[in-house]
Coordinates of C-alpha atoms and ligand atoms in Angstrom, one line a residue:
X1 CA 92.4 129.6 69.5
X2 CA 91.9 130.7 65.5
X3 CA 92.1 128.0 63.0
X4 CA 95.3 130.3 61.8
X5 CA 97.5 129.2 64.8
X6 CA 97.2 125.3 64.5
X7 CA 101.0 124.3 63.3
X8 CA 102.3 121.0 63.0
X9 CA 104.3 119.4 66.0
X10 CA 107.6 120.4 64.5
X11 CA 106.6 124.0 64.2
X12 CA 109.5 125.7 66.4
X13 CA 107.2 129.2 67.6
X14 CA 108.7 131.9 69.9
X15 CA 107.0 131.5 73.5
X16 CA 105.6 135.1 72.4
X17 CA 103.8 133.6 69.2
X18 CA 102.3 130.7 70.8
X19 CA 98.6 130.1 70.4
X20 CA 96.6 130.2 73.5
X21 CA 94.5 127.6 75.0
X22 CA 91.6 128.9 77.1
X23 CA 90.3 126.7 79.9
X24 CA 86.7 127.0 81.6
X25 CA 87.0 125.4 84.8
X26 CA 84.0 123.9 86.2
X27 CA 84.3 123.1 90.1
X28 CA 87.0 124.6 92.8
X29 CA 86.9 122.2 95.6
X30 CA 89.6 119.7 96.4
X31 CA 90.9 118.9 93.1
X32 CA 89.8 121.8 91.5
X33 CA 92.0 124.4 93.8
X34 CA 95.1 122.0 92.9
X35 CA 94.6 122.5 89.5
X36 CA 94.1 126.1 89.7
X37 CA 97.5 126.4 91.5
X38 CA 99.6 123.8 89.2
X39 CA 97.4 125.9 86.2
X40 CA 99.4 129.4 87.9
X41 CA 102.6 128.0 89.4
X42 CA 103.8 126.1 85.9
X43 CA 102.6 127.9 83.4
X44 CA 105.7 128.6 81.3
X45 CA 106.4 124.7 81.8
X46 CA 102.9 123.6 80.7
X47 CA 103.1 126.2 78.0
X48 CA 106.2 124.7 76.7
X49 CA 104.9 121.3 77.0
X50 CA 101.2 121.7 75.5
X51 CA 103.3 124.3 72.7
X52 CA 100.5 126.7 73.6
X53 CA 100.1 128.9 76.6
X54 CA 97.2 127.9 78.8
X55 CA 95.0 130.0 80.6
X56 CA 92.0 130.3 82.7
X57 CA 88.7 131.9 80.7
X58 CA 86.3 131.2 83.9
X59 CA 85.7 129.2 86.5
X60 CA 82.2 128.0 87.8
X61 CA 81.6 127.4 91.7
X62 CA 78.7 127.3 93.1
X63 CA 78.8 130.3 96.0
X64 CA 81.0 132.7 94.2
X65 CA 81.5 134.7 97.5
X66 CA 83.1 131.4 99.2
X67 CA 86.2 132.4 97.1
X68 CA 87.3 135.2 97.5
X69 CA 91.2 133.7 96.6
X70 CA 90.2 133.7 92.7
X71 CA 90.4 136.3 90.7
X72 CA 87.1 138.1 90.9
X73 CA 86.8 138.4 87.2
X74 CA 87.3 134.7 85.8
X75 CA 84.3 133.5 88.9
X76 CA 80.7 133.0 87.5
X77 CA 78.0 131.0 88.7
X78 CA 76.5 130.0 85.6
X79 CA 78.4 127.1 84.2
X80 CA 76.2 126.4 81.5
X81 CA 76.8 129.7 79.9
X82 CA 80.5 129.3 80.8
X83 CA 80.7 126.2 78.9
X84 CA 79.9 127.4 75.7
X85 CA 81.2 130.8 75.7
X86 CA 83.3 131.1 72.1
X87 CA 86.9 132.4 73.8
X88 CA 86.5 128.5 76.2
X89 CA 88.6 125.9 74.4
X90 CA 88.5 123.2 76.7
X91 CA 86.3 122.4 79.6
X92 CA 87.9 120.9 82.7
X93 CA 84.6 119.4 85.3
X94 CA 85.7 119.3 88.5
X95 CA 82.1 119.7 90.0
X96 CA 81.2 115.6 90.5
X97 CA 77.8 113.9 89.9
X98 CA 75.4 113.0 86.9
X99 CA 73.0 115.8 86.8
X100 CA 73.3 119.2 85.4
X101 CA 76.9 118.1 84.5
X102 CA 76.2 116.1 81.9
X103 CA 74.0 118.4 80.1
X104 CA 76.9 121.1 80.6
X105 CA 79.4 118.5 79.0
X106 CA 77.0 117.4 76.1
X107 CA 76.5 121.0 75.3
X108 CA 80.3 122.1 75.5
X109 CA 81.4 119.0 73.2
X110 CA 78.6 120.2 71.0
X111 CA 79.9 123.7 70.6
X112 CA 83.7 122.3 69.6
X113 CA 85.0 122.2 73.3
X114 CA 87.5 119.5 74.5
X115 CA 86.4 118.0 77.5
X116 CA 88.8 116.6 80.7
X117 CA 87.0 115.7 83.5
X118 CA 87.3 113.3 86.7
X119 CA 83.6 112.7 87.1
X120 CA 83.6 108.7 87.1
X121 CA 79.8 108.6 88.3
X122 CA 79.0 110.2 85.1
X123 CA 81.4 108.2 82.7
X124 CA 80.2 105.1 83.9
X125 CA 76.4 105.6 83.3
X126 CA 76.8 108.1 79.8
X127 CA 80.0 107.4 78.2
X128 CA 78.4 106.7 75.5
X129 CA 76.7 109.6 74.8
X130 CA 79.8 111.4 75.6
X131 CA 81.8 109.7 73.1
X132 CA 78.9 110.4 70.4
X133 CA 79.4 114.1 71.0
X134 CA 83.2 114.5 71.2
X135 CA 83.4 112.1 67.6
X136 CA 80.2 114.2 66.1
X137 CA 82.2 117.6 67.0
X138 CA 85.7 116.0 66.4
X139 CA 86.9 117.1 69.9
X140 CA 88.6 115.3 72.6
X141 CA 87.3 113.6 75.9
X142 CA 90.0 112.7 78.5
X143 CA 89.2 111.6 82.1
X144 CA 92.7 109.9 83.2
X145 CA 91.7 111.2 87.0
X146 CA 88.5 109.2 86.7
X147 CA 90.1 106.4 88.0
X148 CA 92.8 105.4 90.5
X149 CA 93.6 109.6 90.9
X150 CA 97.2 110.4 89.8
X151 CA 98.0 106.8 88.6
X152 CA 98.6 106.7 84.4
X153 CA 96.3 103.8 84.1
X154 CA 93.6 104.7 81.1
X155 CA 96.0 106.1 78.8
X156 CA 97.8 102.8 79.0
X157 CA 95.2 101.0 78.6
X158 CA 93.3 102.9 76.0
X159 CA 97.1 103.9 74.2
X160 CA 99.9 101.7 75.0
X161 CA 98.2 98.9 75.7
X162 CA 95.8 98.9 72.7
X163 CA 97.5 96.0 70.4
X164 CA 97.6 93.7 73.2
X165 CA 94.5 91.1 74.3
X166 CA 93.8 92.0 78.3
X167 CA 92.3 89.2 80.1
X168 CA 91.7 90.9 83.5
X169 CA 92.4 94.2 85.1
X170 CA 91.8 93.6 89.5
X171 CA 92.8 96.2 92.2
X172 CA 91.9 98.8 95.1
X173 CA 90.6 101.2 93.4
X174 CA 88.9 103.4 96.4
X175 CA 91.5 105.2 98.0
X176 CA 88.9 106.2 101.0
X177 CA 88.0 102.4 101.6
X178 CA 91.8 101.2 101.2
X179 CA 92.5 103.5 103.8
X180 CA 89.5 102.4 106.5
X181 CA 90.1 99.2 105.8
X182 CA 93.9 99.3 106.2
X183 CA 93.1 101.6 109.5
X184 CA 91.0 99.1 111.0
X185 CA 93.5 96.5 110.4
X186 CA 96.5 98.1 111.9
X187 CA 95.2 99.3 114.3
X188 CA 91.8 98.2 115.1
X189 CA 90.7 102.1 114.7
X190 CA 87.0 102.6 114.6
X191 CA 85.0 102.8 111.1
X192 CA 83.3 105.8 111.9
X193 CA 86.4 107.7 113.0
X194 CA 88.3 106.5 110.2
X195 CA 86.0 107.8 107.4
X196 CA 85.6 110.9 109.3
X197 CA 89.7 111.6 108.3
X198 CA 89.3 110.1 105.3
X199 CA 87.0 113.3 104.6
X200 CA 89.2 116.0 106.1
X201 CA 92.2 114.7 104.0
X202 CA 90.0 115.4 100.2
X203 CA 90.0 111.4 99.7
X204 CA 86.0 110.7 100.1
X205 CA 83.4 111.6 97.7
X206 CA 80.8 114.9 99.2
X207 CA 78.2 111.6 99.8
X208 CA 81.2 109.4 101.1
X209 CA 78.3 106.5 101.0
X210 CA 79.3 106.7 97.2
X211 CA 83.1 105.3 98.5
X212 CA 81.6 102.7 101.3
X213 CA 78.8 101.4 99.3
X214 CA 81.2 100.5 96.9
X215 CA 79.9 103.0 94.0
X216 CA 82.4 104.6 93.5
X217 CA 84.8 101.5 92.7
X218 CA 81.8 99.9 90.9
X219 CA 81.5 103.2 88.7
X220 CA 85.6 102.5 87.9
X221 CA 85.3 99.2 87.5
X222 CA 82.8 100.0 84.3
X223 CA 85.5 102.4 83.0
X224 CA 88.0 99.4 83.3
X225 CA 86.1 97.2 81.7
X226 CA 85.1 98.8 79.2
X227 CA 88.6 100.2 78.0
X228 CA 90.3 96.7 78.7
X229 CA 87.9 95.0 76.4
X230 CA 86.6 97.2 73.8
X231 CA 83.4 96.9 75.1
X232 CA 80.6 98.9 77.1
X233 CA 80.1 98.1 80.5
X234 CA 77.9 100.6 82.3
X235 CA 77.7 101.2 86.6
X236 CA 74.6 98.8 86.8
X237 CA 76.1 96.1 85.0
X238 CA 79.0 95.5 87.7
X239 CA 78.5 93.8 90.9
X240 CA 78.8 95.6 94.1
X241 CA 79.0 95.4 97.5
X242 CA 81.2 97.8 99.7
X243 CA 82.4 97.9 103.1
X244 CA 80.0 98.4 105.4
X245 CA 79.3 95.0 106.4
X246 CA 83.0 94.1 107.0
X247 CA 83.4 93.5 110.7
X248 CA 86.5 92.9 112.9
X249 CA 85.3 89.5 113.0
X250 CA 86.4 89.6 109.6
X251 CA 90.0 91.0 109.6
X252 CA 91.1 89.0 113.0
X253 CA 89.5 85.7 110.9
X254 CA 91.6 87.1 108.1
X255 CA 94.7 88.3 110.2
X256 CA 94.9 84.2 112.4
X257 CA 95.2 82.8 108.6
X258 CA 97.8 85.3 107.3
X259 CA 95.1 87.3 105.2
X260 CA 94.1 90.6 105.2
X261 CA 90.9 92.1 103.8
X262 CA 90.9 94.7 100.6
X263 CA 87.7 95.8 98.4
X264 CA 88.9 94.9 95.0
X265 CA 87.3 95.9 91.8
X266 CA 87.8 92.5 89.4
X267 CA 87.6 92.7 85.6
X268 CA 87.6 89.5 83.8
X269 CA 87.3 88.2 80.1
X270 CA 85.3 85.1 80.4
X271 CA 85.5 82.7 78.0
X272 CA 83.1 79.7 78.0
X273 CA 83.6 76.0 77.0
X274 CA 81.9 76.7 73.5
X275 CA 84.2 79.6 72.8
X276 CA 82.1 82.5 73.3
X277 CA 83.3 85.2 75.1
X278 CA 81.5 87.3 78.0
X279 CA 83.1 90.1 80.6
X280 CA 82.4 90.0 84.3
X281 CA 82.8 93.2 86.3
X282 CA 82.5 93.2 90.4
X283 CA 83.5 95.2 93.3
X284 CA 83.0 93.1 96.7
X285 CA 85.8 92.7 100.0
X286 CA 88.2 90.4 99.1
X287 CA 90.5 88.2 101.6
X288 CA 94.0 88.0 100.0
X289 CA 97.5 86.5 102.0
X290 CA 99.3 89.4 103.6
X291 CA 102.2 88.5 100.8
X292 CA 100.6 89.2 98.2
X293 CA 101.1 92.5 96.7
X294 CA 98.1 94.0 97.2
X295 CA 97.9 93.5 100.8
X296 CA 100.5 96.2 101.4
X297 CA 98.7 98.8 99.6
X298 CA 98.2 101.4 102.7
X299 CA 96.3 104.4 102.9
X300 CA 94.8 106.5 100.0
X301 CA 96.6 104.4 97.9
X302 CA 95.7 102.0 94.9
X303 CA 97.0 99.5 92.6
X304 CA 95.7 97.8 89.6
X305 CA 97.1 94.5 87.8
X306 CA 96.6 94.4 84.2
X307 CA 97.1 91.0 82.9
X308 CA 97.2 90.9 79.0
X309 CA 98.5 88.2 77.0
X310 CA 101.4 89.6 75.2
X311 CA 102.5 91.8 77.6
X312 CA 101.8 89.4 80.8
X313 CA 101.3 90.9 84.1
X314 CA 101.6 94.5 85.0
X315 CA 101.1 96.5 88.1
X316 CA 100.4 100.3 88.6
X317 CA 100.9 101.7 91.6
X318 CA 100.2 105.4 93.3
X319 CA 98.1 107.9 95.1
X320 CA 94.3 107.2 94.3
X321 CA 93.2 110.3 95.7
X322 CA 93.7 114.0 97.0
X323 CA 93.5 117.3 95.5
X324 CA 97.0 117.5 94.4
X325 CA 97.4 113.7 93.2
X326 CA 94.5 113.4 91.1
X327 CA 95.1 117.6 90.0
X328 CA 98.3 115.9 88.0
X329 CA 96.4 113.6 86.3
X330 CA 93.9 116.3 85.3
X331 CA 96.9 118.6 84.2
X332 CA 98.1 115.4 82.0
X333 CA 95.2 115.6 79.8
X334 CA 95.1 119.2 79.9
X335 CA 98.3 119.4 78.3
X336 CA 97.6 116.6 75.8
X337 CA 94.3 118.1 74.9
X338 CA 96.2 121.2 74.3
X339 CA 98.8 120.0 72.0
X340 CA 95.7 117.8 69.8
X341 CA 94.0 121.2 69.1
X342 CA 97.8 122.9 68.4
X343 CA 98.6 120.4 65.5
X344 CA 94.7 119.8 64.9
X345 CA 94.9 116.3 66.0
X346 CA 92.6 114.1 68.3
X347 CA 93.5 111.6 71.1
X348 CA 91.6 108.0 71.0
X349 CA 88.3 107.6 71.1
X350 CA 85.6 105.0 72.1
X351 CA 86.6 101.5 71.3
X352 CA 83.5 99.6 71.9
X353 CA 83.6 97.4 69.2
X354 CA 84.0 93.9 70.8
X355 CA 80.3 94.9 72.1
X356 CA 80.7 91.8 74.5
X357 CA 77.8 90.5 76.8
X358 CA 78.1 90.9 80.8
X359 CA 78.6 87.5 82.8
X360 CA 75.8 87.6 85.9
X361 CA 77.5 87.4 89.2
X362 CA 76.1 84.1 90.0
X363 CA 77.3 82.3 87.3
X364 CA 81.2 84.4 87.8
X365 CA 83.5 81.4 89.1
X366 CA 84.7 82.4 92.6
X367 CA 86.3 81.3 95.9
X368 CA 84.8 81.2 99.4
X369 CA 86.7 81.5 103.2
X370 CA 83.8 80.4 105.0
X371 CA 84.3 81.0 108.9
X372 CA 82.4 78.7 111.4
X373 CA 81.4 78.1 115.0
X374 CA 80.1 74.8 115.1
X375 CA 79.5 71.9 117.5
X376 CA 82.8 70.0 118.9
X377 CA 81.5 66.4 118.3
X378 CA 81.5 63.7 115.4
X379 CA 80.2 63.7 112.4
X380 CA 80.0 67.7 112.2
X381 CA 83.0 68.0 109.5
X382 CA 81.2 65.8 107.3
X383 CA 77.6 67.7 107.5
X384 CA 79.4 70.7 106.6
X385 CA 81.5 69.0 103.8
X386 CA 78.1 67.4 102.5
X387 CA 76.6 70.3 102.2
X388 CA 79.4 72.2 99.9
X389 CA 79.0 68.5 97.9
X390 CA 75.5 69.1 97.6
X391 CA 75.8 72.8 95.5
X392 CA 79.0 71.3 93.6
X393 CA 81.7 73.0 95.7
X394 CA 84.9 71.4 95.5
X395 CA 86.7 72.2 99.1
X396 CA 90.8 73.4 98.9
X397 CA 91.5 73.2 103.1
X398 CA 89.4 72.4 105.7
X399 CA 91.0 74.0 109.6
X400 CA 89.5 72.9 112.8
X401 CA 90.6 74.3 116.1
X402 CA 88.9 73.0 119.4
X403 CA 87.5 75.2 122.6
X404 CA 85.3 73.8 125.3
X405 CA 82.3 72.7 123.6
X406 CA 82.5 74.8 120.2
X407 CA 84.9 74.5 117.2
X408 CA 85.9 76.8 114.7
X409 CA 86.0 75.4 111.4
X410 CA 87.3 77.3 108.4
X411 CA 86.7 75.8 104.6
X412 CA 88.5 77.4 101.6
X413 CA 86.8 76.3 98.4
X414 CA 88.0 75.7 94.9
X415 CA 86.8 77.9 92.1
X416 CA 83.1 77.6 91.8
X417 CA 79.7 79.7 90.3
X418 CA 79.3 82.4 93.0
X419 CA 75.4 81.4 93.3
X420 CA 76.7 77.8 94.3
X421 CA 78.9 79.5 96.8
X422 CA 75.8 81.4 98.0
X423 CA 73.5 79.0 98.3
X424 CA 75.9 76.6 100.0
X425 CA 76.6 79.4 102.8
X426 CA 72.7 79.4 103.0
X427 CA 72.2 75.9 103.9
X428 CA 75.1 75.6 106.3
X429 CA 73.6 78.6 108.1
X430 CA 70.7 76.5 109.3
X431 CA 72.4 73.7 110.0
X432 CA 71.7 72.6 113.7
X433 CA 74.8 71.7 114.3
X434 CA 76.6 75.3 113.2
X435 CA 76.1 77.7 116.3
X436 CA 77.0 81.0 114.0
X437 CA 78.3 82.1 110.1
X438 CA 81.8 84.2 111.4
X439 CA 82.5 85.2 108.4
X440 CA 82.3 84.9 104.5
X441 CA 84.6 86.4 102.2
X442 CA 85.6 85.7 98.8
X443 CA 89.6 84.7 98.3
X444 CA 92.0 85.8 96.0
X445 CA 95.4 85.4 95.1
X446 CA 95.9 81.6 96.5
X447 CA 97.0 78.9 94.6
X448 CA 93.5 76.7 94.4
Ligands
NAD1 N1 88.9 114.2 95.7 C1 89.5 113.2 95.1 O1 90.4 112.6 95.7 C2 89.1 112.9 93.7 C3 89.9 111.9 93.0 C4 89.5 111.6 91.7 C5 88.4 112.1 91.2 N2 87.6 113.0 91.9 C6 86.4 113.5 91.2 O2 86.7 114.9 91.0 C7 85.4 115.6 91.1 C8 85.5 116.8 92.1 O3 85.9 116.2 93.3 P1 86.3 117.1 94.6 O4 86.8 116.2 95.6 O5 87.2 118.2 94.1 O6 84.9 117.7 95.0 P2 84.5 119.0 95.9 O7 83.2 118.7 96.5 O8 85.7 119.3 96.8 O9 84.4 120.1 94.8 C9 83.3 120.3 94.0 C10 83.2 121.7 93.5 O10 82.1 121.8 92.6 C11 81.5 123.0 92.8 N3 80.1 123.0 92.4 C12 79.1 122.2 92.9 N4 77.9 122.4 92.3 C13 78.2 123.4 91.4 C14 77.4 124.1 90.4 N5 76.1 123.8 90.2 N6 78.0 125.0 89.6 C15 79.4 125.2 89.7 N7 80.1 124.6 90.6 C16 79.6 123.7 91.4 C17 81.6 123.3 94.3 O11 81.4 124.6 94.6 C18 83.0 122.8 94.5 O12 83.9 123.9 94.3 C19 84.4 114.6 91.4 O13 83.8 114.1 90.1 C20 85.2 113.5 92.0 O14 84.6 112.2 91.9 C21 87.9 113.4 93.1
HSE2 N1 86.6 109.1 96.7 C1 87.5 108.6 95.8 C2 88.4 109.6 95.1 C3 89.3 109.1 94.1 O1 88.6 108.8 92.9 C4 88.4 107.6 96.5 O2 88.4 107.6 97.8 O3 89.1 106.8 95.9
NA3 NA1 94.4 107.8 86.8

C-alpha cells in the first residue's frame, strides 16, 4: 500500500479504487489452511470491512511440495526473506514456537510490517521485545487467537475493558486438556486414547506435552495477566502443573462429592495487609462443584471469568481450538490491522505500566480437598485435624465414611498459603495411622 491511498474512515472509495493490503502468510497447517480459505471465500466481505482488498503476497511452509493445493506462485520456503519483502504489509505467523519465529517477527516489525499471529509460546516469553518493535516502527501487533482460539477475550480486555480495575481473570484455557479431562469423566475413556483424538481433530499443539504439561495454558495465563493488570508477566513467572498426574482416583473422589476436575489458569490481583499490590498467575487441576459454570464446559471448549470492579463479573464462552475457530480470530485482527494502515491509525499497544511484582505460589492463598484412607479407630480424626492445626490450616468440612477396617476421610480446607497446604499434605502422608494420600486437589468455586 503507497502512503497516497491511506484515507480517513469516512472516505466512501469505489471497491475498484480501494487500496490493497498484502498479507505474507507464515505457516499452512491447521489454522493456517482455514485462514487461507476464509482469506479466498470472503474476500469481497473482508474487503468491505477492512475498506481495503486483502490479498495473499506469499505464503511460507516448510515442504513446499506437501502443498500442492496453493497456488504455486505465492509458496516459498524462505520465510525470512518473505517477511520483509517491500509489496508484504502484514505478516500473519501461523508456524508456532519461539525460535526462528521470533527473529522473522522482529525483523518484519522492523521493516514497517503489522504483525497478527497466534503463537502464545512466543508472546509469553518476548512480548516485550515485540512490543518495542511494533511502537519503534509504529506498526500494529495483534494476537487475539493466542488465547482461548475464536473467543474475543484480549481485545476486551486490552480495549473495552481498559477503564475498568480487573481483579482476577480464571478459566479452561486448553481446549485439548478440557476435552481429556471431560472424556475421562464421562465416560471413563482412556488418557492416551483421548489425546490421540484430540490430535486428529487440530486441538493439540505438534509437542501435545506443551497442552498436558500445562505450558500451553501457563504461556496464556502470562498473556492474561499481563493484559488484565498492566503489567508483565512472562511463561516462567506462572505456576504450572498439568494433567498428567490426574488419575481416576481423582475424578470418582471428585464425581462421590458432586465435583468434577478442570485445569484452570487463575489470575489474581493480590493485595496485601500493608496495601501493596502483587499478581499471582497459576495453571494447576482444579476440583470445582458440578454447578458451577465451569464444570459444564465440554470438549475443545473454554471459558474465562473476568471479574473487574466496575463492570463485576463477566464470562466468555466458545471454541478454544481448531483450524476454523481460531482462523476467525486471526481474520479479526487481519481486518482490523487492515483498516489501522487504511486511515493510518494504530490499535493499542503494551500497557505495562502498573509494572507489578509476581506473588510466589507458596505464599498464593489456596484451598485443599485432601482424600484419605486411614485407620477406622479413635483418635485418627484428631491426628489428622492436628496436623492441619500445626501448618495454620483452618478446616471447612471434615467427611468420614466407614469400610471393614479402613476409613475414607475427606478435609476441605479454608483459604490458606499454598506452602502450608503443602507441607500439611506432607506430614499427613507419614502419619502411621493414614494407610494412603487418594487424592489432593485444589478447590474452587465453594463458599469457604
Ligand atoms: N490448532 C489450534 O487449535 C490453535 C489454536 C490457537 C492457536 N494456535 C497456534 O497457531 C499456531 C499454528 O498452529 P497449527 O495448529 O496450525 O500448527 P500446524 O503444526 O498444523 O501448522 C504449522 C505450519 O507451520 C509450517 N512451518 C513449520 N516450520 C516452518 C518453517 N521453518 N518455515 C515455514 N513454515 C513452517 C508447517 O509447514 C505447517 O504448515 C501455533 O502457534 C499454535 O500454538 C493453534
Ligand atoms: N493446543 C491448544 C490450541 C489452542 O490454543 C489447545 O488445546 O487449547
Ligand atoms: Na481469542
Amino acid at each position: 500500500m503507497s502512503p497516497s491511498d491511506k484515507r480517513s474512515p469516512t472516505d466512501k472509495r469505489s471497491p475498484a479504487d480501494r487500496p490493497t493490503i498484502r498479507v505474507a502468510l507464515l505457516g499452512c497447517g491447521t489454522v493456517g489452511t482455514e485462514v487461507v480459505r476464509l482469506l479466498t471465500e470472503q474476500a469481497d466481505e473482508l474487503a468491505a470491512r477492512a475498506g481495503a482488498t486483502v490479498e495473499l503476497a506469499g505464503i511460507a511452509v516448510r515442504r513446499p511440495d506437501k502443498h500442492p493445493e496453493l497456488p504455486p506462485g505465492l509458496v516459498t520456503d524462505d520465510a525470512a526473506a518473505l517477511v520483509v519483502r517491500d509489496d508484504v504489509d502484514v505478516v500473519v505467523e501461523l508456524v508456532g514456537g519461539i525460535e526462528p519465529v521470533r527473529d522473522w517477527l522482529l525483523a518484519a516489525l522492523a521493516a514497517g510490517k503489522s504483525v497478527v499471529t497466534a503463537n502464545k509460546a512466543l508472546l509469553a516469553e518476548h512480548s516485550a521485545d515485540l512490543f518495542e518493535a511494533s511502537d519503534a516502527a509504529g506498526v500494529d501487533l495483534y494476537f487475539e487467537a493466542a488465547v482461548a482460539g475464536a473467543i474475543p477475550l484480549l481485545r476486551p480486555l486490552r480495549e473495552s475493558l481498559a477503564g475498568d480495575r480487573i481483579t482476577r481473570v480464571m478459566g479452561i484455557v486448553n481446549g485439548t486438556t478440557n476435552y481429556i479431562l471431560s472424556a475421562m469423566d464421562n465416560t471413563g475413556a482412556g488418557y492416551a486414547e483421548t489425546l490421540d483424538e484430540a490430535g486428529r481433530l487440530g486441538y493439540a499443539e505438534a509437542d501435545p506435552t506443551a497442552d498436558v504439561d500445562g505450558y500451553d495454558a501457563a504461556s496464556k495465563a502470562a498473556i492474561l495477566a499481563s493484559l488484565a493488570f498492566h503489567t508483565r508477566v512472562t511463561a516462567k513467572d506462572v505456576h504450572r502443573e498439568g494433567i498428567a498426574d490426574v488419575t481416576a482416583a481423582d475424578l470418582v473422589a471428585a464425581r462421590v462429592l458432586g465435583r468434577t476436575v478442570k485445569l484452570l489458569a487463575i489470575c489474581e490481583r493480590v493485595t496485601a495487609d500493608d496495601g501493596a499490590e502483587s499478581v499471582s498467575a497459576r495453571v494447576h487441576p482444579v476440583m470445582i462443584p458440578r454447578s458451577h459454570q465451569l464444570a459444564g464446559v465440554g470438549g475443545a471448549f473454554n471459558a474465562v471469568y473476568v471479574e473487574a470492579d466496575a463492570a463485576g463479573e463477566l464470562m466468555f464462552y466458545g471454541q478454544g481450538a481448531g483450524g476454523a475457530p481460531t482462523a476467525s480470530a486471526v481474520l479479526g485482527d487481519l481486518v482490523a490491522v487492515a483498516r489501522n494502515r487504511v486511515v493510518g491509525g494504530r490499535g493499542p499497544r503494551e500497557s505495562a505500566h502498573a509494572a507489578l511484582p509476581v506473588r510466589p505460589m507458596g505464599q498464593t492463598p489456596t484451598r485443599y480437598h485432601v482424600s484419605l484412607d486411614v485407620a477406622d479407630r479413635a483418635g485418627v480424626l484428631a491426628q489428622v485435624a492436628q496436623a492441619f492445626a500445626g501448618h495454620g490450616v483452618s478446616i471447612a468440612a471434615v467427611r468420614q465414611r466407614d469400610a471393614n477396617d479402613t476409613a475414607s476421610l475427606v478435609v476441605v480446607t479454608h483459604l490458606a498459603p499454598d506452602a502450608a497446604l503443602q507441607s500439611t499434605v506432607d506430614e499427613i502422608a507419614k502419619l502411621d495411622v493414614v494407610h494412603q494420600v487418594v487424592s489432593v486437589m485444589r478447590v474452587e468455586g465453594e463458599d469457604a
